[in-house]
Coordinates of C-alpha atoms in Angstrom, one line a residue:
Chain P
M412 CA 67.7 76.6 97.1
V413 CA 64.5 78.4 98.0
R414 CA 62.7 76.8 100.8
G415 CA 60.1 77.5 103.5
F416 CA 57.4 80.1 102.9
R417 CA 59.2 81.5 99.9
S418 CA 59.1 78.2 98.0
F419 CA 55.3 78.3 97.6
H420 CA 53.5 79.1 94.4
P421 CA 53.3 82.9 93.8
I422 CA 49.5 82.8 93.5
I423 CA 49.2 81.2 96.9
L424 CA 51.6 83.8 98.3
L425 CA 49.6 86.6 96.7
L426 CA 46.4 85.2 98.1
Y427 CA 47.9 85.1 101.5
Y428 CA 48.9 88.8 101.3
I429 CA 45.5 89.8 100.0
L430 CA 43.7 87.9 102.8
A431 CA 46.0 89.2 105.4
I432 CA 45.5 92.8 104.4
A433 CA 41.8 92.4 104.2
G434 CA 41.8 90.8 107.6
L435 CA 43.8 93.7 109.1
M436 CA 41.5 96.2 107.6
L437 CA 38.3 94.5 108.6
Y438 CA 39.2 93.5 112.2
Q439 CA 39.1 96.7 114.2
Q440 CA 39.8 95.5 117.6
P441 CA 43.1 96.3 119.5
L442 CA 43.7 92.8 120.8
F443 CA 43.2 91.2 117.3
L444 CA 45.4 93.8 115.7
T445 CA 48.1 93.5 118.4
G446 CA 48.2 89.8 117.8
G447 CA 48.3 90.2 114.1
F448 CA 51.1 92.8 114.4
L449 CA 53.2 90.6 116.6
A450 CA 52.7 87.7 114.2
I451 CA 53.8 89.8 111.3
L452 CA 56.9 91.1 113.2
L453 CA 57.8 87.5 114.1
A454 CA 57.4 86.4 110.5
N455 CA 59.7 89.2 109.3
L456 CA 62.3 88.2 111.9
I457 CA 62.2 84.6 110.7
L458 CA 62.3 85.5 107.0
D459 CA 65.4 87.7 107.0
G460 CA 66.4 88.4 110.6
G461 CA 64.6 91.7 110.5
K462 CA 67.1 93.3 108.1
E463 CA 64.6 95.0 105.9
L464 CA 62.5 95.9 108.9
R465 CA 65.4 97.8 110.4
K466 CA 65.6 100.0 107.3
W467 CA 62.1 101.1 107.5
R468 CA 61.6 101.1 111.3
F469 CA 61.8 104.9 111.8
M470 CA 59.3 105.8 109.1
I471 CA 56.9 103.2 110.4
M472 CA 57.3 104.2 114.0
I473 CA 56.8 107.9 113.3
M474 CA 53.7 107.2 111.2
G475 CA 52.3 104.9 113.9
V476 CA 52.9 107.3 116.8
L477 CA 51.7 110.3 114.8
T478 CA 48.3 108.7 114.0
M479 CA 48.0 107.5 117.5
I480 CA 48.4 111.0 118.9
L481 CA 46.7 113.0 116.2
T482 CA 43.5 111.0 116.0
P483 CA 42.2 111.7 119.5
I484 CA 43.1 115.4 119.1
F485 CA 40.9 115.8 116.0
N486 CA 38.3 113.2 116.4
H487 CA 35.6 114.3 118.9
K488 CA 33.1 111.5 118.5
G489 CA 32.3 109.8 121.8
N490 CA 30.5 109.9 125.1
H491 CA 33.3 109.9 127.7
I492 CA 35.3 113.0 128.0
L493 CA 38.7 112.3 129.5
F494 CA 40.2 115.8 129.7
Y495 CA 40.4 119.0 127.8
L496 CA 43.3 119.9 125.5
F497 CA 43.3 123.6 124.3
E498 CA 39.6 123.7 125.1
N499 CA 38.9 120.7 122.9
P500 CA 37.5 117.6 124.6
V501 CA 39.6 114.4 124.2
M502 CA 37.3 111.4 124.1
H503 CA 37.9 108.0 125.6
E504 CA 36.5 106.5 122.4
A505 CA 38.8 108.5 120.2
I506 CA 41.9 107.2 122.0
W507 CA 40.8 103.6 121.2
Q508 CA 40.1 104.7 117.6
G509 CA 43.6 106.2 117.4
L510 CA 45.2 103.0 118.8
I511 CA 43.2 100.9 116.3
I512 CA 44.1 103.1 113.3
S513 CA 47.8 103.2 114.1
L514 CA 48.0 99.4 114.7
T515 CA 46.3 98.8 111.4
L516 CA 48.7 101.1 109.6
V517 CA 51.8 99.7 111.2
S518 CA 50.8 96.1 110.6
I519 CA 50.0 96.7 107.0
L520 CA 53.4 98.5 106.4
C521 CA 55.2 95.7 108.1
L522 CA 53.3 93.2 106.0
F523 CA 54.5 94.9 102.9
I524 CA 58.1 94.6 104.1
S525 CA 57.7 90.8 104.2
F526 CA 55.9 91.1 100.8
N527 CA 59.0 92.7 99.4
I528 CA 61.1 89.9 100.8
V529 CA 58.9 87.1 99.6
I530 CA 57.6 88.3 96.3
T531 CA 60.9 88.8 94.5
P532 CA 60.7 90.5 91.1
D533 CA 60.7 87.2 89.2
K534 CA 57.6 86.1 91.1
F535 CA 56.1 89.6 90.6
I536 CA 56.6 89.4 86.9
F537 CA 55.2 85.8 86.9
L538 CA 52.0 87.1 88.5
F539 CA 51.7 89.9 86.0
S540 CA 52.3 87.5 83.1
K541 CA 49.4 85.4 84.3
F542 CA 47.0 88.3 83.9
F543 CA 48.7 90.8 81.5
P544 CA 51.4 89.1 79.4
Q545 CA 52.3 92.2 77.4
W546 CA 52.8 94.2 80.6
A547 CA 55.0 91.5 82.0
L548 CA 57.2 91.8 78.9
L549 CA 57.3 95.6 79.3
I550 CA 58.2 95.4 83.0
M551 CA 61.0 92.9 82.1
L552 CA 62.4 95.2 79.4
T553 CA 62.2 98.3 81.7
M554 CA 63.8 96.5 84.6
R555 CA 66.6 95.5 82.3
F556 CA 67.1 99.0 81.1
V557 CA 67.3 100.5 84.6
P558 CA 70.8 99.3 85.4
L559 CA 71.9 99.9 81.8
L560 CA 70.7 103.5 82.0
R561 CA 72.4 104.0 85.3
K562 CA 75.7 102.9 83.8
R563 CA 75.2 105.3 80.9
L564 CA 74.3 108.1 83.2
N565 CA 77.5 107.6 85.1
E566 CA 79.5 107.7 81.9
I567 CA 77.7 110.8 80.8
S568 CA 78.2 112.6 84.1
D569 CA 81.9 111.6 84.0
V570 CA 82.3 113.2 80.6
Q571 CA 80.3 116.3 81.5
C572 CA 82.2 116.7 84.7
V573 CA 85.4 117.3 82.7
K574 CA 83.5 120.1 80.9
G575 CA 82.6 121.5 84.3
L576 CA 79.0 120.4 84.5
S577 CA 78.4 119.0 88.0
V578 CA 75.3 117.8 89.8
K579 CA 77.2 117.5 93.1
S580 CA 78.3 121.0 93.7
G581 CA 77.0 124.5 93.0
S582 CA 73.7 126.2 93.7
I583 CA 70.5 124.1 93.7
K584 CA 69.4 125.8 90.5
S585 CA 72.5 125.0 88.6
R586 CA 72.6 121.5 90.0
A587 CA 69.0 120.9 88.9
K588 CA 69.7 122.3 85.5
N589 CA 72.8 120.2 85.0
G590 CA 71.0 117.1 86.2
M591 CA 68.3 117.7 83.6
F592 CA 70.9 118.2 80.9
L593 CA 72.4 114.9 81.7
L594 CA 69.0 113.3 81.4
Q595 CA 68.5 114.9 78.1
I596 CA 71.8 113.4 76.8
L597 CA 70.7 110.1 78.2
L598 CA 67.3 110.4 76.3
T599 CA 68.9 111.1 72.9
W600 CA 71.4 108.3 73.4
S601 CA 69.0 105.7 74.7
L602 CA 66.3 106.4 72.1
E603 CA 68.7 105.7 69.3
E604 CA 70.0 102.6 70.9
S605 CA 66.5 101.3 71.6
I606 CA 65.9 100.9 67.9
Q607 CA 68.7 98.4 67.7
T608 CA 67.2 96.4 70.6
A609 CA 63.8 96.5 68.9
D610 CA 65.2 95.4 65.6
S611 CA 67.1 92.5 67.1
M612 CA 63.8 91.5 68.8
T613 CA 62.1 91.5 65.4
A614 CA 64.9 89.6 63.9
R615 CA 64.4 86.9 66.5
G616 CA 60.8 86.6 65.7
Y617 CA 59.0 88.9 68.1
G618 CA 55.4 89.3 67.0
L619 CA 55.2 86.1 64.9
G620 CA 52.6 83.9 66.5
N621 CA 51.9 83.6 70.2
R622 CA 54.5 84.3 72.8
S623 CA 55.8 81.1 74.4
K624 CA 56.7 81.4 78.1
Y625 CA 58.9 79.7 80.5
Q626 CA 56.9 78.4 83.4
P627 CA 59.1 78.3 86.5
F628 CA 56.4 77.7 89.0
Y629 CA 54.1 74.7 89.4
M630 CA 51.3 74.0 91.9
K631 CA 52.6 71.2 94.1
R632 CA 50.7 69.2 96.7
K633 CA 51.7 71.6 99.5
D634 CA 50.4 74.5 97.5
W635 CA 47.0 72.9 97.2
I636 CA 46.9 72.1 100.9
T637 CA 47.8 75.7 101.7
L638 CA 45.2 76.9 99.3
V639 CA 42.5 75.0 101.1
F640 CA 43.8 76.3 104.4
L641 CA 43.8 79.9 103.1
L642 CA 40.3 79.6 101.7
M643 CA 38.9 78.0 104.9
S644 CA 40.6 80.4 107.4
G645 CA 39.9 83.3 105.1
S646 CA 36.1 82.6 105.0
L647 CA 36.1 82.0 108.8
V648 CA 37.8 85.4 109.2
L649 CA 35.2 87.0 107.0
L650 CA 32.4 85.3 108.9
G651 CA 33.8 86.6 112.2
W652 CA 33.9 90.1 110.9
W653 CA 30.3 89.7 109.6
L654 CA 29.2 88.6 113.0
G655 CA 30.9 91.6 114.5
D656 CA 33.3 89.6 116.7
G657 CA 36.5 91.2 115.5
V658 CA 35.3 94.8 115.6
M659 CA 35.3 96.9 118.7
A660 CA 32.2 99.0 118.7
L661 CA 33.0 102.5 119.8
L662 CA 29.6 104.1 119.3
P663 CA 26.9 104.3 120.6
I664 CA 28.3 102.3 123.5
L665 CA 32.0 101.5 124.0
E666 CA 32.5 97.8 124.0
P667 CA 34.8 96.4 126.6
F668 CA 38.3 95.8 125.4
W669 CA 38.7 92.3 126.6
L670 CA 37.3 89.4 124.5
Y671 CA 34.6 87.0 125.6
G672 CA 33.3 83.6 124.4
R673 CA 33.2 83.1 120.7
E674 CA 35.6 86.0 120.0
W675 CA 38.5 84.0 121.3
F676 CA 37.9 81.5 118.6
Y677 CA 38.0 84.1 115.9
L678 CA 41.2 85.6 117.4
F679 CA 42.7 82.1 117.1
V680 CA 41.6 81.8 113.4
F681 CA 42.9 85.3 112.7
I682 CA 46.3 84.7 114.1
L683 CA 46.4 81.3 112.4
L684 CA 45.8 83.1 109.0
I685 CA 48.1 86.0 109.6
G686 CA 50.9 83.9 111.0
L687 CA 51.0 81.4 108.1
P688 CA 54.6 82.3 107.3
I689 CA 55.6 81.5 110.9
W690 CA 54.0 78.0 110.8
L691 CA 55.5 77.2 107.5
E692 CA 59.0 78.5 108.3
G693 CA 58.8 77.2 111.9
K694 CA 58.0 73.7 110.7
E695 CA 61.2 73.7 108.7
L696 CA 63.2 75.0 111.7
I697 CA 61.9 72.3 113.9
K698 CA 62.6 69.6 111.3
W699 CA 66.2 70.9 111.0
K700 CA 66.7 70.8 114.7
Y701 CA 65.1 67.4 115.1
Y702 CA 67.1 65.8 112.4
R703 CA 70.3 67.1 113.7
H704 CA 69.5 65.8 117.2
N705 CA 68.9 62.3 115.8
K706 CA 72.3 62.1 114.1
Chain S
M335 CA 42.5 107.1 68.4
A336 CA 41.3 110.4 66.9
R337 CA 37.6 109.6 67.0
S338 CA 37.5 108.1 70.4
K339 CA 39.4 111.0 71.9
P340 CA 36.4 113.2 72.9
I341 CA 34.8 110.2 74.5
L342 CA 38.0 109.4 76.4
I343 CA 38.2 113.0 77.7
V344 CA 34.7 113.0 78.9
V345 CA 35.1 109.6 80.6
A346 CA 38.3 110.6 82.3
F347 CA 36.7 113.8 83.5
L348 CA 33.6 112.1 84.7
I349 CA 35.6 109.6 86.7
S350 CA 37.7 112.2 88.4
V351 CA 34.5 114.1 89.3
I352 CA 32.9 111.0 90.7
L353 CA 36.1 110.1 92.6
V354 CA 36.4 113.5 94.2
G355 CA 32.7 114.2 94.7
F356 CA 31.7 110.8 96.0
P357 CA 32.5 111.3 99.6
L358 CA 30.1 114.2 99.7
F359 CA 27.2 112.1 98.8
N360 CA 27.8 108.9 100.6
T361 CA 30.0 108.8 103.6
E362 CA 29.1 105.3 104.7
H363 CA 30.6 103.1 102.0
F364 CA 32.7 105.7 100.2
M365 CA 35.9 103.7 100.6
V366 CA 34.8 100.6 98.9
L367 CA 32.9 102.4 96.2
S368 CA 35.7 104.8 95.4
L369 CA 38.2 102.0 95.3
L370 CA 35.8 100.2 92.8
I371 CA 35.6 103.4 90.7
M372 CA 39.3 103.7 90.7
V373 CA 39.8 100.1 89.6
A374 CA 37.1 100.4 87.0
S375 CA 38.7 103.4 85.5
F376 CA 42.2 101.9 85.5
L377 CA 41.8 98.3 84.5
P378 CA 40.2 98.8 81.1
F379 CA 43.3 100.7 79.9
M380 CA 45.6 98.1 81.2
I381 CA 43.6 95.3 79.6
H382 CA 43.2 97.2 76.4
Y383 CA 46.9 97.7 76.1
S384 CA 47.6 94.1 77.0
K385 CA 45.4 92.9 74.1
K386 CA 46.9 95.3 71.6
K387 CA 49.4 94.2 69.0
V388 CA 52.4 96.5 69.4
R389 CA 55.4 96.8 67.1
S390 CA 58.7 95.9 68.7
R391 CA 60.1 99.3 68.1
E392 CA 57.2 101.0 69.9
L393 CA 57.4 98.5 72.7
V394 CA 61.1 99.1 73.3
V395 CA 60.7 102.9 73.1
V396 CA 58.0 102.9 75.7
A397 CA 60.1 100.7 77.9
I398 CA 63.1 103.0 77.5
L399 CA 61.1 106.1 78.3
A400 CA 59.6 104.4 81.4
A401 CA 63.2 103.4 82.5
I402 CA 64.4 107.0 82.0
A403 CA 61.5 108.2 84.1
A404 CA 62.4 105.6 86.8
V405 CA 66.1 106.4 86.9
S406 CA 65.7 110.1 86.5
R407 CA 65.8 110.4 90.3
V408 CA 69.5 109.4 90.3
P409 CA 71.2 112.7 89.2
F410 CA 68.9 114.5 91.7
A411 CA 69.7 112.4 94.6
S412 CA 71.6 115.2 96.2
I413 CA 68.7 117.6 96.1
P414 CA 65.9 116.6 98.5
S415 CA 62.3 116.1 97.2
V416 CA 63.2 117.0 93.6
Q417 CA 62.5 114.3 91.1
P418 CA 61.7 114.8 87.4
T419 CA 59.8 111.5 86.9
T420 CA 56.5 113.4 86.3
F421 CA 58.2 115.7 83.8
V422 CA 59.5 112.8 81.8
I423 CA 56.1 111.1 81.8
I424 CA 54.4 114.4 80.6
M425 CA 57.0 114.8 77.8
A426 CA 56.6 111.2 76.6
A427 CA 52.8 111.5 76.7
I428 CA 52.6 114.8 74.8
V429 CA 54.5 113.5 71.9
L430 CA 53.5 109.8 71.8
G431 CA 49.8 110.2 72.7
P432 CA 47.5 109.2 75.5
Q433 CA 47.9 105.4 75.4
S434 CA 51.6 105.4 75.4
G435 CA 51.7 108.1 78.0
F436 CA 49.5 106.0 80.2
V437 CA 51.8 103.0 79.8
V438 CA 54.9 105.0 80.4
G439 CA 53.5 106.4 83.7
T440 CA 52.2 103.1 85.0
L441 CA 55.3 101.3 84.1
A442 CA 57.6 103.9 85.7
A443 CA 55.6 103.4 88.9
I444 CA 55.8 99.6 88.9
V445 CA 59.5 99.5 88.1
S446 CA 60.7 102.1 90.5
N447 CA 58.8 100.3 93.2
L448 CA 60.3 97.0 92.2
F449 CA 63.7 98.6 93.0
L450 CA 62.7 100.7 96.0
G451 CA 60.2 98.3 97.6
H452 CA 56.4 98.0 97.3
G453 CA 54.0 99.4 99.8
P454 CA 50.3 100.2 100.0
W455 CA 51.1 103.2 97.9
T456 CA 52.1 101.2 94.7
P457 CA 48.6 101.0 93.2
W458 CA 48.0 104.7 93.9
Q459 CA 51.3 105.6 92.3
M460 CA 50.5 103.5 89.3
Y461 CA 47.1 105.2 89.1
A462 CA 48.4 108.7 89.6
W463 CA 51.3 108.6 87.1
G464 CA 49.2 106.5 84.6
M465 CA 46.5 109.1 84.7
I466 CA 49.0 112.0 84.3
G467 CA 50.3 110.3 81.2
L468 CA 46.8 109.7 79.9
T469 CA 45.6 113.3 80.4
A470 CA 48.8 114.8 79.1
G471 CA 48.5 112.7 76.0
L472 CA 44.8 113.6 75.6
L473 CA 45.6 117.3 75.8
G474 CA 48.7 116.8 73.6
N475 CA 47.4 118.4 70.5
T476 CA 45.5 121.2 72.1
R477 CA 46.6 124.9 72.3
M478 CA 47.3 124.5 76.0
M479 CA 50.1 122.0 75.5
H480 CA 51.5 123.8 72.5
S481 CA 52.4 126.8 74.6
K482 CA 55.0 126.7 77.2
F483 CA 52.9 128.5 79.6
G484 CA 50.0 126.1 79.2
R485 CA 52.3 123.2 79.9
C486 CA 53.6 124.8 83.0
V487 CA 50.0 125.3 84.3
Y488 CA 49.3 121.7 83.6
G489 CA 52.5 120.6 85.3
F490 CA 51.6 122.6 88.4
L491 CA 48.1 121.3 88.6
V492 CA 49.3 117.7 88.1
G493 CA 52.0 118.1 90.7
I494 CA 49.4 119.0 93.3
A495 CA 46.9 116.3 92.1
F496 CA 49.6 113.7 92.3
G497 CA 50.2 114.4 96.0
W498 CA 46.5 114.4 96.6
I499 CA 46.0 111.0 95.0
M500 CA 49.0 109.6 96.9
N501 CA 47.4 110.8 100.1
L502 CA 44.3 108.7 99.4
W503 CA 46.0 105.4 100.3
F504 CA 46.3 106.7 103.7
V505 CA 42.8 108.2 103.9
F506 CA 41.2 105.1 102.4
G507 CA 43.3 102.6 104.2
V508 CA 43.5 104.0 107.6
I509 CA 40.9 106.7 108.4
E510 CA 37.8 104.7 109.2
E511 CA 35.1 107.2 109.1
F512 CA 35.2 110.1 106.7
N513 CA 35.9 113.1 108.7
W514 CA 36.8 116.4 107.0
T515 CA 38.9 117.8 109.8
E516 CA 41.2 114.8 109.8
V517 CA 41.4 114.7 106.0
I518 CA 42.2 118.4 105.7
L519 CA 44.8 118.1 108.5
Y520 CA 46.5 115.3 106.7
Y521 CA 46.4 117.0 103.4
S522 CA 47.8 120.2 104.8
S523 CA 50.7 118.3 106.3
S524 CA 51.7 117.1 102.9
L525 CA 51.2 120.4 101.2
Y526 CA 54.9 121.3 101.4
F527 CA 55.9 118.2 99.4
D528 CA 53.1 118.7 96.9
L529 CA 54.1 122.3 96.3
T530 CA 57.7 121.3 95.8
H531 CA 56.7 118.7 93.3
A532 CA 54.4 121.2 91.5
I533 CA 57.0 123.9 91.4
C534 CA 59.7 121.5 90.2
N535 CA 57.4 120.4 87.4
V536 CA 56.9 124.0 86.4
L537 CA 60.6 124.8 86.4
F538 CA 61.6 121.7 84.4
L539 CA 58.8 122.3 81.9
W540 CA 59.7 125.9 81.5
V541 CA 63.4 125.3 80.9
F542 CA 63.5 121.9 79.2
S543 CA 60.1 121.1 77.7
N544 CA 60.8 122.6 74.3
S545 CA 64.0 120.7 73.7
W546 CA 62.6 117.4 75.1
I547 CA 59.6 117.6 72.9
R548 CA 61.8 118.3 69.9
I549 CA 64.0 115.3 70.6
I550 CA 61.2 112.8 71.0
E551 CA 59.3 114.3 68.1
R552 CA 62.3 114.1 65.8
F553 CA 62.8 110.5 66.9
K554 CA 59.2 109.7 66.3
V555 CA 59.2 111.1 62.8
K556 CA 62.6 109.6 61.9
Y557 CA 61.5 106.1 62.6
G558 CA 57.8 106.5 61.8
L559 CA 56.6 105.4 65.2
F560 CA 53.2 105.7 66.9
E561 CA 51.5 106.9 63.7
T562 CA 48.0 105.8 64.5

């Protein structure tokens, strides 16, 4: 049973991810981005206990740290010189810039991890079939072929192994050559087989009339409510960006880091939007706890 | 296809010139505008193919080739940063023509990301491999692609260009103001991988392109596919 954030209509989910990425790219203020980043991390933890996140954490951490360090070294725009590194000035503004860039990068990468958890291949193909039906069919065919070809590749390499062709030992050159040879056998085999698949498609009436499709997703009441929420908070986020509230001006004058007045409101809206999975999943968690207490 | 070919070549060339040259003219809004140019150059092909009536045999052959391109990493798993995906796409495109080449490239990118996980790089990968397929198909009947040496030159250039396009997601997404030193720094840090990719393309094309082209060509003639 799919529940929580994952049970929403794919188009709503896609809209959430588009708005969240746009928000992260538009709002260039450390406090906003930190808030967004923490919300995304928490959402990841709730969605799958951080399993996927753990796989990627080193790559993400390295990229984040590298951009944070390298930006101030190579960006010399600013008015306040902090110190000199190899006779190059390191600017106060550039350090903020580096922090902002690396927070944006890390947040977007983490957001994509939750995207991969939430938008499963079936939803992905559904989204494609909305806009490009033929492509959806092609993706489906190709996805089905991938495990099949892997199996065939194993068979081929077992047979060739007996003949002494190996991709696991030997010099790199011979391994590469042998690997390519296996692929060539796979090509000949699979092309011939594909004709049979195609003919059986024709025999079952492919190309006669319009393609019918199975519709596994319907817009429910909660989807419409979420859509309204997304549109409202999305346009507020856009308004906040347009007013300049979520952007930390670095030049000509460095804006103070801390927020004031109206900006707090936009921070609230921003977190509300980015943290949508938390509210939706959290609601269910609370319900679960509450019902259990009552019994 | 034959008549529209020169037009396609000119359009593809113009788009790449605009895409590369744009930051030189306008550094303020270059990100948004180049993204728009990219989408505008990419979507028409996708929509066009979506509208086209394709025979089932051609559809399945394209899917199989894309699947081969996607799984072609498997036998090379033990050799770091060697993957013949680009090679497979080029081979399919040379024989089957620009449109099928484009579809094979784009599809390979989508499907391998469905298995390995999407990221901000997915659209760029679709674009890069799709365009490699398209250009290889456009050049398919020229003297350059008929000679092994020409194919190797193409494979080298494309290997480097692929890396450069893939770097763009970082440049566009993350680097706020266009700043040549930052961009060059970032590009030079990826040069090792780009070069490996390019050199692998050359080696694969040098050793295997003749036999692969013969296999796909024979198959195409045998079943009378992709004749238009």
